[in-house]
Every structure is written in structure tokens, then in C-alpha cells.
Amino acid sequence: MTAESPRGENPPQEGAPVFGPAFQAELEALLVWRRDVRRFHRDALPPGMLERLLGLAELAPSVGLSQPWRFVRVASPERRALVRANFEAANAEALADYSGSRAALYARLKLSGLDDAPEQLAVFCESAPEQGHGLGRRTMPETLQYSTVCAVHTLWLAARAAGIGLGWVSILDAEALCRDLEVLESWRLVAYLCLGYPEEEHDDPELVRRGWEERRAAGDLFITR
């Protein structure tokens, strides 16, 4: 923290880290360069890397400190084949919802990295965790799922900081995937993730590059009451 810090006479507590301008600039770059990756090299991640990234994901905030996220590493060819078939069926149904030029554009999009990503994770939310004793979720039980999304985003940033790409596959039949992975009935699918070293790097979303959608300016999404 510099002498020009807006905190002025309120310095950080002794022992607390100081995130100065250089770190803030790197954090902004991390946010800009975090991308939804669909094209992966097949090289395996270094030993212990996945465990390290999941350890960082555990630092995510959660309602009532419930930590409702549950990660399942999908490694067997048989399970991955079931996920692949699930995606193909769901993707065909999604394509049928479009017509004309939009359907043609959709058909050209690459919407998963299931064939090449060396690591795949299914992320679930425990819908009734004992941990946290229900704090903060009586009127908004969906905060359990929001907490799980926070863990996914934390993992996403940690992976990108390590040069590893992450892709979120959402075109899936969630109930079928839960059956295929044989998870507890109280678990709800939140995300299916592909991880690996990306084939290419971009600071803009692929859906922008492919002409599917434009990113809105931040000012369009912010109001004051």
C-alpha cells in the first residue's frame, strides 16, 4: 500500500497482506484473460496440480460456512463415454430449438472440450448439508447453489493463474448425469468442468469472436435506487 492509499490513516492490520497497484493490475489481467476454454491439449496436468487447485477452490465463500460443493473427478473411459453421449443428445435438442441462420451458427460452435480435456470434474451441491446448521439459507435456500458457483469461479481463476484452462459444459441432462455418476440423491448438479492446457489464448469470449453475442458494457448492467 502506497502513501497515496485512499485508506489514509487506516493501515492494514499487522500481518495482513498488502495488495498494491502491481497486484491489482495483475488481478485485472487475470479477470480479463479468464476464458471458457473448449480446445485443449491432451497433456496431463502435473502431479498434484488438480489437488492444489481444488484446495484453492475450498477457500470460496459459502453461506453459513456450509461448503456445500462436492467435486467428482470423472476419470474412467466408461463414465466419460456416458457424459459424452449425454452431451450429444442434449446438444441435438438445443440445436432443434433454433432455426435459420441462428441454427447454422449454433451448429458451428464448439461447445465442449470433452474429447480432449485431460481432467473432467462434475460439481454438485449438497442440498441439505448439516454443516453450517442452516445459517443464512432459511429464506433463500438457493444460496447453497450460489456458494457452489463461487467455488467453481474460484477454481476457474486459480486454474487460469496457473496457465490451465477451464471449460464449463452446461448442455447436459442433469438428472441423467447424476444417475450415471451414481451420486447421492441429495446432490444437485451445478457444473461439469473440463480442465487442461489450452490450445490457444484469447482475451475476448469465443462467442463474441464467432458472432453469437456481444458483451454489454458494464454501465448497461448497473443501476442505482
PDB file of C-alpha atoms in Angstrom:
ATOM      1  CA  MET A   1       0.000   0.000   0.000  1.00  0.00           C
ATOM      2  CA  THR A   2       1.457   3.340  -1.018  1.00  0.00           C
ATOM      3  CA  ALA A   3       1.374   6.697   0.738  1.00  0.00           C
ATOM      4  CA  GLU A   4      -1.351   7.693  -1.711  1.00  0.00           C
ATOM      5  CA  SER A   5      -3.633   4.911  -0.491  1.00  0.00           C
ATOM      6  CA  PRO A   6      -7.238   6.022  -0.024  1.00  0.00           C
ATOM      7  CA  ARG A   7      -7.206   4.256   3.330  1.00  0.00           C
ATOM      8  CA  GLY A   8      -5.074   7.087   4.648  1.00  0.00           C
ATOM      9  CA  GLU A   9      -4.870   6.740   8.408  1.00  0.00           C
ATOM     10  CA  ASN A  10      -6.312   3.212   8.416  1.00  0.00           C
ATOM     11  CA  PRO A  11      -3.399   0.918   7.539  1.00  0.00           C
ATOM     12  CA  PRO A  12      -3.981  -2.823   7.257  1.00  0.00           C
ATOM     13  CA  GLN A  13      -3.807  -4.926  10.374  1.00  0.00           C
ATOM     14  CA  GLU A  14      -0.345  -6.188  11.210  1.00  0.00           C
ATOM     15  CA  GLY A  15       0.348  -9.448   9.387  1.00  0.00           C
ATOM     16  CA  ALA A  16      -2.347  -8.896   6.764  1.00  0.00           C
ATOM     17  CA  PRO A  17      -1.135  -8.917   3.143  1.00  0.00           C
ATOM     18  CA  VAL A  18      -0.968  -5.694   1.179  1.00  0.00           C
ATOM     19  CA  PHE A  19      -2.340  -5.880  -2.357  1.00  0.00           C
ATOM     20  CA  GLY A  20      -0.644  -2.974  -4.075  1.00  0.00           C
ATOM     21  CA  PRO A  21      -1.120  -1.473  -7.545  1.00  0.00           C
ATOM     22  CA  ALA A  22       1.017  -4.110  -9.276  1.00  0.00           C
ATOM     23  CA  PHE A  23      -1.060  -6.948  -7.844  1.00  0.00           C
ATOM     24  CA  GLN A  24      -4.291  -5.127  -8.635  1.00  0.00           C
ATOM     25  CA  ALA A  25      -3.203  -4.777 -12.260  1.00  0.00           C
ATOM     26  CA  GLU A  26      -2.372  -8.487 -12.427  1.00  0.00           C
ATOM     27  CA  LEU A  27      -5.736  -9.364 -10.893  1.00  0.00           C
ATOM     28  CA  GLU A  28      -7.487  -7.286 -13.536  1.00  0.00           C
ATOM     29  CA  ALA A  29      -5.491  -9.081 -16.232  1.00  0.00           C
ATOM     30  CA  LEU A  30      -6.484 -12.425 -14.715  1.00  0.00           C
ATOM     31  CA  LEU A  31     -10.151 -11.464 -14.883  1.00  0.00           C
ATOM     32  CA  VAL A  32      -9.799 -10.262 -18.480  1.00  0.00           C
ATOM     33  CA  TRP A  33      -7.949 -13.375 -19.642  1.00  0.00           C
ATOM     34  CA  ARG A  34     -10.171 -15.899 -17.848  1.00  0.00           C
ATOM     35  CA  ARG A  35     -11.954 -17.659 -20.663  1.00  0.00           C
ATOM     36  CA  ASP A  36     -14.350 -20.558 -21.140  1.00  0.00           C
ATOM     37  CA  VAL A  37     -11.940 -22.972 -22.836  1.00  0.00           C
ATOM     38  CA  ARG A  38     -13.179 -25.611 -25.291  1.00  0.00           C
ATOM     39  CA  ARG A  39      -9.920 -26.518 -27.074  1.00  0.00           C
ATOM     40  CA  PHE A  40      -7.365 -28.407 -25.016  1.00  0.00           C
ATOM     41  CA  HIS A  41      -4.036 -30.121 -25.399  1.00  0.00           C
ATOM     42  CA  ARG A  42      -4.271 -33.691 -24.166  1.00  0.00           C
ATOM     43  CA  ASP A  43      -1.181 -33.395 -21.966  1.00  0.00           C
ATOM     44  CA  ALA A  44      -1.833 -34.454 -18.386  1.00  0.00           C
ATOM     45  CA  LEU A  45      -1.666 -31.891 -15.619  1.00  0.00           C
ATOM     46  CA  PRO A  46       1.419 -32.088 -13.385  1.00  0.00           C
ATOM     47  CA  PRO A  47       1.126 -34.460 -10.411  1.00  0.00           C
ATOM     48  CA  GLY A  48      -0.682 -32.810  -7.544  1.00  0.00           C
ATOM     49  CA  MET A  49      -1.899 -29.847  -9.615  1.00  0.00           C
ATOM     50  CA  LEU A  50      -5.568 -30.827  -9.584  1.00  0.00           C
ATOM     51  CA  GLU A  51      -5.475 -31.346  -5.833  1.00  0.00           C
ATOM     52  CA  ARG A  52      -3.814 -27.955  -5.377  1.00  0.00           C
ATOM     53  CA  LEU A  53      -6.461 -26.208  -7.466  1.00  0.00           C
ATOM     54  CA  LEU A  54      -9.282 -27.915  -5.584  1.00  0.00           C
ATOM     55  CA  GLY A  55      -7.665 -26.841  -2.331  1.00  0.00           C
ATOM     56  CA  LEU A  56      -7.840 -23.237  -3.522  1.00  0.00           C
ATOM     57  CA  ALA A  57     -11.466 -23.712  -4.582  1.00  0.00           C
ATOM     58  CA  GLU A  58     -12.220 -24.695  -0.988  1.00  0.00           C
ATOM     59  CA  LEU A  59     -11.381 -21.112   0.021  1.00  0.00           C
ATOM     60  CA  ALA A  60     -14.513 -19.857  -1.728  1.00  0.00           C
ATOM     61  CA  PRO A  61     -17.200 -18.187   0.381  1.00  0.00           C
ATOM     62  CA  SER A  62     -20.260 -20.210   1.330  1.00  0.00           C
ATOM     63  CA  VAL A  63     -23.496 -19.421   3.110  1.00  0.00           C
ATOM     64  CA  GLY A  64     -23.193 -20.242   6.803  1.00  0.00           C
ATOM     65  CA  LEU A  65     -19.776 -21.775   6.089  1.00  0.00           C
ATOM     66  CA  SER A  66     -21.691 -24.766   4.774  1.00  0.00           C
ATOM     67  CA  GLN A  67     -19.199 -25.639   1.989  1.00  0.00           C
ATOM     68  CA  PRO A  68     -21.957 -27.434   0.053  1.00  0.00           C
ATOM     69  CA  TRP A  69     -19.864 -28.156  -3.050  1.00  0.00           C
ATOM     70  CA  ARG A  70     -18.939 -31.720  -3.912  1.00  0.00           C
ATOM     71  CA  PHE A  71     -16.358 -32.451  -6.625  1.00  0.00           C
ATOM     72  CA  VAL A  72     -16.351 -35.738  -8.531  1.00  0.00           C
ATOM     73  CA  ARG A  73     -13.353 -36.472 -10.733  1.00  0.00           C
ATOM     74  CA  VAL A  74     -14.617 -38.318 -13.808  1.00  0.00           C
ATOM     75  CA  ALA A  75     -11.688 -40.403 -14.958  1.00  0.00           C
ATOM     76  CA  SER A  76     -12.900 -43.760 -16.312  1.00  0.00           C
ATOM     77  CA  PRO A  77     -13.454 -44.099 -20.089  1.00  0.00           C
ATOM     78  CA  GLU A  78     -16.836 -45.692 -19.414  1.00  0.00           C
ATOM     79  CA  ARG A  79     -18.134 -42.788 -17.329  1.00  0.00           C
ATOM     80  CA  ARG A  80     -16.747 -40.240 -19.772  1.00  0.00           C
ATOM     81  CA  ALA A  81     -18.488 -42.026 -22.630  1.00  0.00           C
ATOM     82  CA  LEU A  82     -21.796 -41.669 -20.769  1.00  0.00           C
ATOM     83  CA  VAL A  83     -21.160 -37.953 -20.297  1.00  0.00           C
ATOM     84  CA  ARG A  84     -20.258 -37.589 -23.976  1.00  0.00           C
ATOM     85  CA  ALA A  85     -23.473 -39.329 -25.055  1.00  0.00           C
ATOM     86  CA  ASN A  86     -25.462 -37.164 -22.652  1.00  0.00           C
ATOM     87  CA  PHE A  87     -23.958 -34.020 -24.174  1.00  0.00           C
ATOM     88  CA  GLU A  88     -24.607 -35.170 -27.744  1.00  0.00           C
ATOM     89  CA  ALA A  89     -28.286 -35.812 -27.013  1.00  0.00           C
ATOM     90  CA  ALA A  90     -28.783 -32.535 -25.144  1.00  0.00           C
ATOM     91  CA  ASN A  91     -26.898 -30.597 -27.808  1.00  0.00           C
ATOM     92  CA  ALA A  92     -29.087 -32.036 -30.567  1.00  0.00           C
ATOM     93  CA  GLU A  93     -32.196 -30.982 -28.650  1.00  0.00           C
ATOM     94  CA  ALA A  94     -30.777 -27.485 -28.140  1.00  0.00           C
ATOM     95  CA  LEU A  95     -29.971 -27.153 -31.842  1.00  0.00           C
ATOM     96  CA  ALA A  96     -33.573 -28.071 -32.698  1.00  0.00           C
ATOM     97  CA  ASP A  97     -34.761 -25.005 -30.768  1.00  0.00           C
ATOM     98  CA  TYR A  98     -33.083 -22.697 -33.302  1.00  0.00           C
ATOM     99  CA  SER A  99     -33.828 -22.099 -36.941  1.00  0.00           C
ATOM    100  CA  GLY A 100     -32.354 -20.374 -39.959  1.00  0.00           C
ATOM    101  CA  SER A 101     -29.035 -18.585 -39.675  1.00  0.00           C
ATOM    102  CA  ARG A 102     -29.012 -18.855 -35.891  1.00  0.00           C
ATOM    103  CA  ALA A 103     -29.263 -22.655 -36.130  1.00  0.00           C
ATOM    104  CA  ALA A 104     -26.457 -22.726 -38.678  1.00  0.00           C
ATOM    105  CA  LEU A 105     -24.287 -20.623 -36.394  1.00  0.00           C
ATOM    106  CA  TYR A 106     -25.102 -22.797 -33.387  1.00  0.00           C
ATOM    107  CA  ALA A 107     -24.111 -25.920 -35.309  1.00  0.00           C
ATOM    108  CA  ARG A 108     -20.682 -24.419 -35.988  1.00  0.00           C
ATOM    109  CA  LEU A 109     -19.945 -23.599 -32.355  1.00  0.00           C
ATOM    110  CA  LYS A 110     -17.622 -25.808 -30.368  1.00  0.00           C
ATOM    111  CA  LEU A 111     -19.451 -26.129 -27.079  1.00  0.00           C
ATOM    112  CA  SER A 112     -17.362 -28.594 -25.091  1.00  0.00           C
ATOM    113  CA  GLY A 113     -13.855 -29.922 -24.655  1.00  0.00           C
ATOM    114  CA  LEU A 114     -14.970 -33.402 -23.672  1.00  0.00           C
ATOM    115  CA  ASP A 115     -12.869 -35.191 -26.277  1.00  0.00           C
ATOM    116  CA  ASP A 116      -9.504 -33.707 -25.314  1.00  0.00           C
ATOM    117  CA  ALA A 117      -9.520 -32.301 -21.772  1.00  0.00           C
ATOM    118  CA  PRO A 118      -7.256 -34.464 -19.587  1.00  0.00           C
ATOM    119  CA  GLU A 119      -9.303 -33.739 -16.445  1.00  0.00           C
ATOM    120  CA  GLN A 120     -13.066 -33.634 -16.032  1.00  0.00           C
ATOM    121  CA  LEU A 121     -14.946 -32.698 -12.879  1.00  0.00           C
ATOM    122  CA  ALA A 122     -18.618 -32.885 -12.069  1.00  0.00           C
ATOM    123  CA  VAL A 123     -19.520 -30.324  -9.411  1.00  0.00           C
ATOM    124  CA  PHE A 124     -22.545 -30.931  -7.226  1.00  0.00           C
ATOM    125  CA  CYS A 125     -24.316 -29.039  -4.476  1.00  0.00           C
ATOM    126  CA  GLU A 126     -25.359 -30.901  -1.350  1.00  0.00           C
ATOM    127  CA  SER A 127     -28.937 -29.692  -0.952  1.00  0.00           C
ATOM    128  CA  ALA A 128     -29.215 -30.425   2.769  1.00  0.00           C
ATOM    129  CA  PRO A 129     -25.787 -30.139   4.395  1.00  0.00           C
ATOM    130  CA  GLU A 130     -25.526 -30.439   8.163  1.00  0.00           C
ATOM    131  CA  GLN A 131     -22.509 -28.173   8.064  1.00  0.00           C
ATOM    132  CA  GLY A 132     -23.470 -24.549   8.644  1.00  0.00           C
ATOM    133  CA  HIS A 133     -26.576 -25.514  10.686  1.00  0.00           C
ATOM    134  CA  GLY A 134     -28.864 -23.787   8.197  1.00  0.00           C
ATOM    135  CA  LEU A 135     -27.436 -20.321   8.854  1.00  0.00           C
ATOM    136  CA  GLY A 136     -28.388 -17.768   6.199  1.00  0.00           C
ATOM    137  CA  ARG A 137     -30.455 -20.021   3.968  1.00  0.00           C
ATOM    138  CA  ARG A 138     -33.874 -20.353   5.603  1.00  0.00           C
ATOM    139  CA  THR A 139     -35.465 -17.766   3.285  1.00  0.00           C
ATOM    140  CA  MET A 140     -33.017 -18.282   0.400  1.00  0.00           C
ATOM    141  CA  PRO A 141     -32.057 -21.977   0.194  1.00  0.00           C
ATOM    142  CA  GLU A 142     -30.679 -21.335  -3.302  1.00  0.00           C
ATOM    143  CA  THR A 143     -27.669 -19.710  -1.641  1.00  0.00           C
ATOM    144  CA  LEU A 144     -26.263 -23.231  -1.351  1.00  0.00           C
ATOM    145  CA  GLN A 145     -26.080 -23.403  -5.134  1.00  0.00           C
ATOM    146  CA  TYR A 146     -24.750 -19.857  -5.302  1.00  0.00           C
ATOM    147  CA  SER A 147     -21.998 -20.906  -2.891  1.00  0.00           C
ATOM    148  CA  THR A 148     -21.132 -23.831  -5.138  1.00  0.00           C
ATOM    149  CA  VAL A 149     -20.886 -21.472  -8.102  1.00  0.00           C
ATOM    150  CA  CYS A 150     -18.475 -19.341  -6.052  1.00  0.00           C
ATOM    151  CA  ALA A 151     -16.284 -22.417  -5.630  1.00  0.00           C
ATOM    152  CA  VAL A 152     -16.375 -23.036  -9.387  1.00  0.00           C
ATOM    153  CA  HIS A 153     -15.369 -19.453 -10.089  1.00  0.00           C
ATOM    154  CA  THR A 154     -12.561 -19.612  -7.539  1.00  0.00           C
ATOM    155  CA  LEU A 155     -11.304 -22.784  -9.221  1.00  0.00           C
ATOM    156  CA  TRP A 156     -11.591 -21.069 -12.615  1.00  0.00           C
ATOM    157  CA  LEU A 157      -9.394 -18.153 -11.567  1.00  0.00           C
ATOM    158  CA  ALA A 158      -6.877 -20.368  -9.766  1.00  0.00           C
ATOM    159  CA  ALA A 159      -6.582 -22.576 -12.853  1.00  0.00           C
ATOM    160  CA  ARG A 160      -6.105 -19.607 -15.178  1.00  0.00           C
ATOM    161  CA  ALA A 161      -3.427 -18.172 -12.890  1.00  0.00           C
ATOM    162  CA  ALA A 162      -1.586 -21.499 -13.268  1.00  0.00           C
ATOM    163  CA  GLY A 163      -1.898 -21.395 -17.068  1.00  0.00           C
ATOM    164  CA  ILE A 164      -4.623 -24.041 -17.077  1.00  0.00           C
ATOM    165  CA  GLY A 165      -7.870 -23.633 -18.996  1.00  0.00           C
ATOM    166  CA  LEU A 166     -11.318 -24.473 -17.681  1.00  0.00           C
ATOM    167  CA  GLY A 167     -14.461 -25.032 -19.712  1.00  0.00           C
ATOM    168  CA  TRP A 168     -17.968 -25.233 -18.261  1.00  0.00           C
ATOM    169  CA  VAL A 169     -20.227 -27.730 -20.057  1.00  0.00           C
ATOM    170  CA  SER A 170     -23.851 -26.894 -19.310  1.00  0.00           C
ATOM    171  CA  ILE A 171     -25.577 -28.650 -22.216  1.00  0.00           C
ATOM    172  CA  LEU A 172     -26.390 -31.798 -20.261  1.00  0.00           C
ATOM    173  CA  ASP A 173     -29.320 -33.697 -18.803  1.00  0.00           C
ATOM    174  CA  ALA A 174     -28.531 -33.150 -15.125  1.00  0.00           C
ATOM    175  CA  GLU A 175     -30.722 -35.946 -13.780  1.00  0.00           C
ATOM    176  CA  ALA A 176     -29.241 -38.490 -16.179  1.00  0.00           C
ATOM    177  CA  LEU A 177     -25.717 -37.426 -15.280  1.00  0.00           C
ATOM    178  CA  CYS A 178     -26.453 -37.834 -11.570  1.00  0.00           C
ATOM    179  CA  ARG A 179     -27.648 -41.370 -12.278  1.00  0.00           C
ATOM    180  CA  ASP A 180     -24.657 -42.191 -14.467  1.00  0.00           C
ATOM    181  CA  LEU A 181     -22.190 -40.980 -11.829  1.00  0.00           C
ATOM    182  CA  GLU A 182     -24.157 -42.692  -9.027  1.00  0.00           C
ATOM    183  CA  VAL A 183     -24.075 -39.772  -6.616  1.00  0.00           C
ATOM    184  CA  LEU A 184     -26.263 -39.207  -3.568  1.00  0.00           C
ATOM    185  CA  GLU A 185     -29.890 -38.241  -4.175  1.00  0.00           C
ATOM    186  CA  SER A 186     -29.387 -35.025  -2.205  1.00  0.00           C
ATOM    187  CA  TRP A 187     -26.695 -33.824  -4.637  1.00  0.00           C
ATOM    188  CA  ARG A 188     -27.716 -31.406  -7.389  1.00  0.00           C
ATOM    189  CA  LEU A 189     -25.555 -30.903 -10.462  1.00  0.00           C
ATOM    190  CA  VAL A 190     -24.194 -27.372 -10.763  1.00  0.00           C
ATOM    191  CA  ALA A 191     -21.391 -27.689 -13.308  1.00  0.00           C
ATOM    192  CA  TYR A 192     -19.467 -30.118 -15.461  1.00  0.00           C
ATOM    193  CA  LEU A 193     -15.933 -28.867 -15.989  1.00  0.00           C
ATOM    194  CA  CYS A 194     -13.134 -29.685 -18.416  1.00  0.00           C
ATOM    195  CA  LEU A 195      -9.591 -28.755 -17.372  1.00  0.00           C
ATOM    196  CA  GLY A 196      -6.299 -28.819 -19.244  1.00  0.00           C
ATOM    197  CA  TYR A 197      -3.754 -26.693 -21.038  1.00  0.00           C
ATOM    198  CA  PRO A 198      -5.498 -24.562 -23.677  1.00  0.00           C
ATOM    199  CA  GLU A 199      -4.553 -24.772 -27.333  1.00  0.00           C
ATOM    200  CA  GLU A 200      -4.934 -21.019 -27.729  1.00  0.00           C
ATOM    201  CA  GLU A 201      -5.247 -17.890 -25.591  1.00  0.00           C
ATOM    202  CA  HIS A 202      -7.720 -15.039 -26.086  1.00  0.00           C
ATOM    203  CA  ASP A 203      -8.776 -12.036 -24.060  1.00  0.00           C
ATOM    204  CA  ASP A 204     -12.250 -11.979 -25.586  1.00  0.00           C
ATOM    205  CA  PRO A 205     -15.047 -14.566 -25.332  1.00  0.00           C
ATOM    206  CA  GLU A 206     -15.278 -17.119 -28.132  1.00  0.00           C
ATOM    207  CA  LEU A 207     -18.980 -16.358 -28.536  1.00  0.00           C
ATOM    208  CA  VAL A 208     -18.018 -12.798 -29.433  1.00  0.00           C
ATOM    209  CA  ARG A 209     -15.415 -13.973 -31.944  1.00  0.00           C
ATOM    210  CA  ARG A 210     -17.899 -16.388 -33.534  1.00  0.00           C
ATOM    211  CA  GLY A 211     -20.619 -13.763 -33.840  1.00  0.00           C
ATOM    212  CA  TRP A 212     -23.062 -15.343 -31.393  1.00  0.00           C
ATOM    213  CA  GLU A 213     -23.341 -12.438 -28.942  1.00  0.00           C
ATOM    214  CA  GLU A 214     -21.716  -9.141 -27.957  1.00  0.00           C
ATOM    215  CA  ARG A 215     -20.587  -8.298 -24.445  1.00  0.00           C
ATOM    216  CA  ARG A 216     -22.617  -5.471 -22.905  1.00  0.00           C
ATOM    217  CA  ALA A 217     -20.886  -2.510 -21.324  1.00  0.00           C
ATOM    218  CA  ALA A 218     -20.730  -2.531 -17.521  1.00  0.00           C
ATOM    219  CA  GLY A 219     -22.733   0.684 -17.381  1.00  0.00           C
ATOM    220  CA  ASP A 220     -25.684  -1.087 -19.013  1.00  0.00           C
ATOM    221  CA  LEU A 221     -25.897  -3.563 -16.125  1.00  0.00           C
ATOM    222  CA  PHE A 222     -25.653  -1.184 -13.178  1.00  0.00           C
ATOM    223  CA  ILE A 223     -28.427   0.901 -11.673  1.00  0.00           C
ATOM    224  CA  THR A 224     -28.937   2.949  -8.531  1.00  0.00           C
ATOM    225  CA  ARG A 225     -32.084   3.059  -6.441  1.00  0.00           C
TER     226      ARG A 225
END
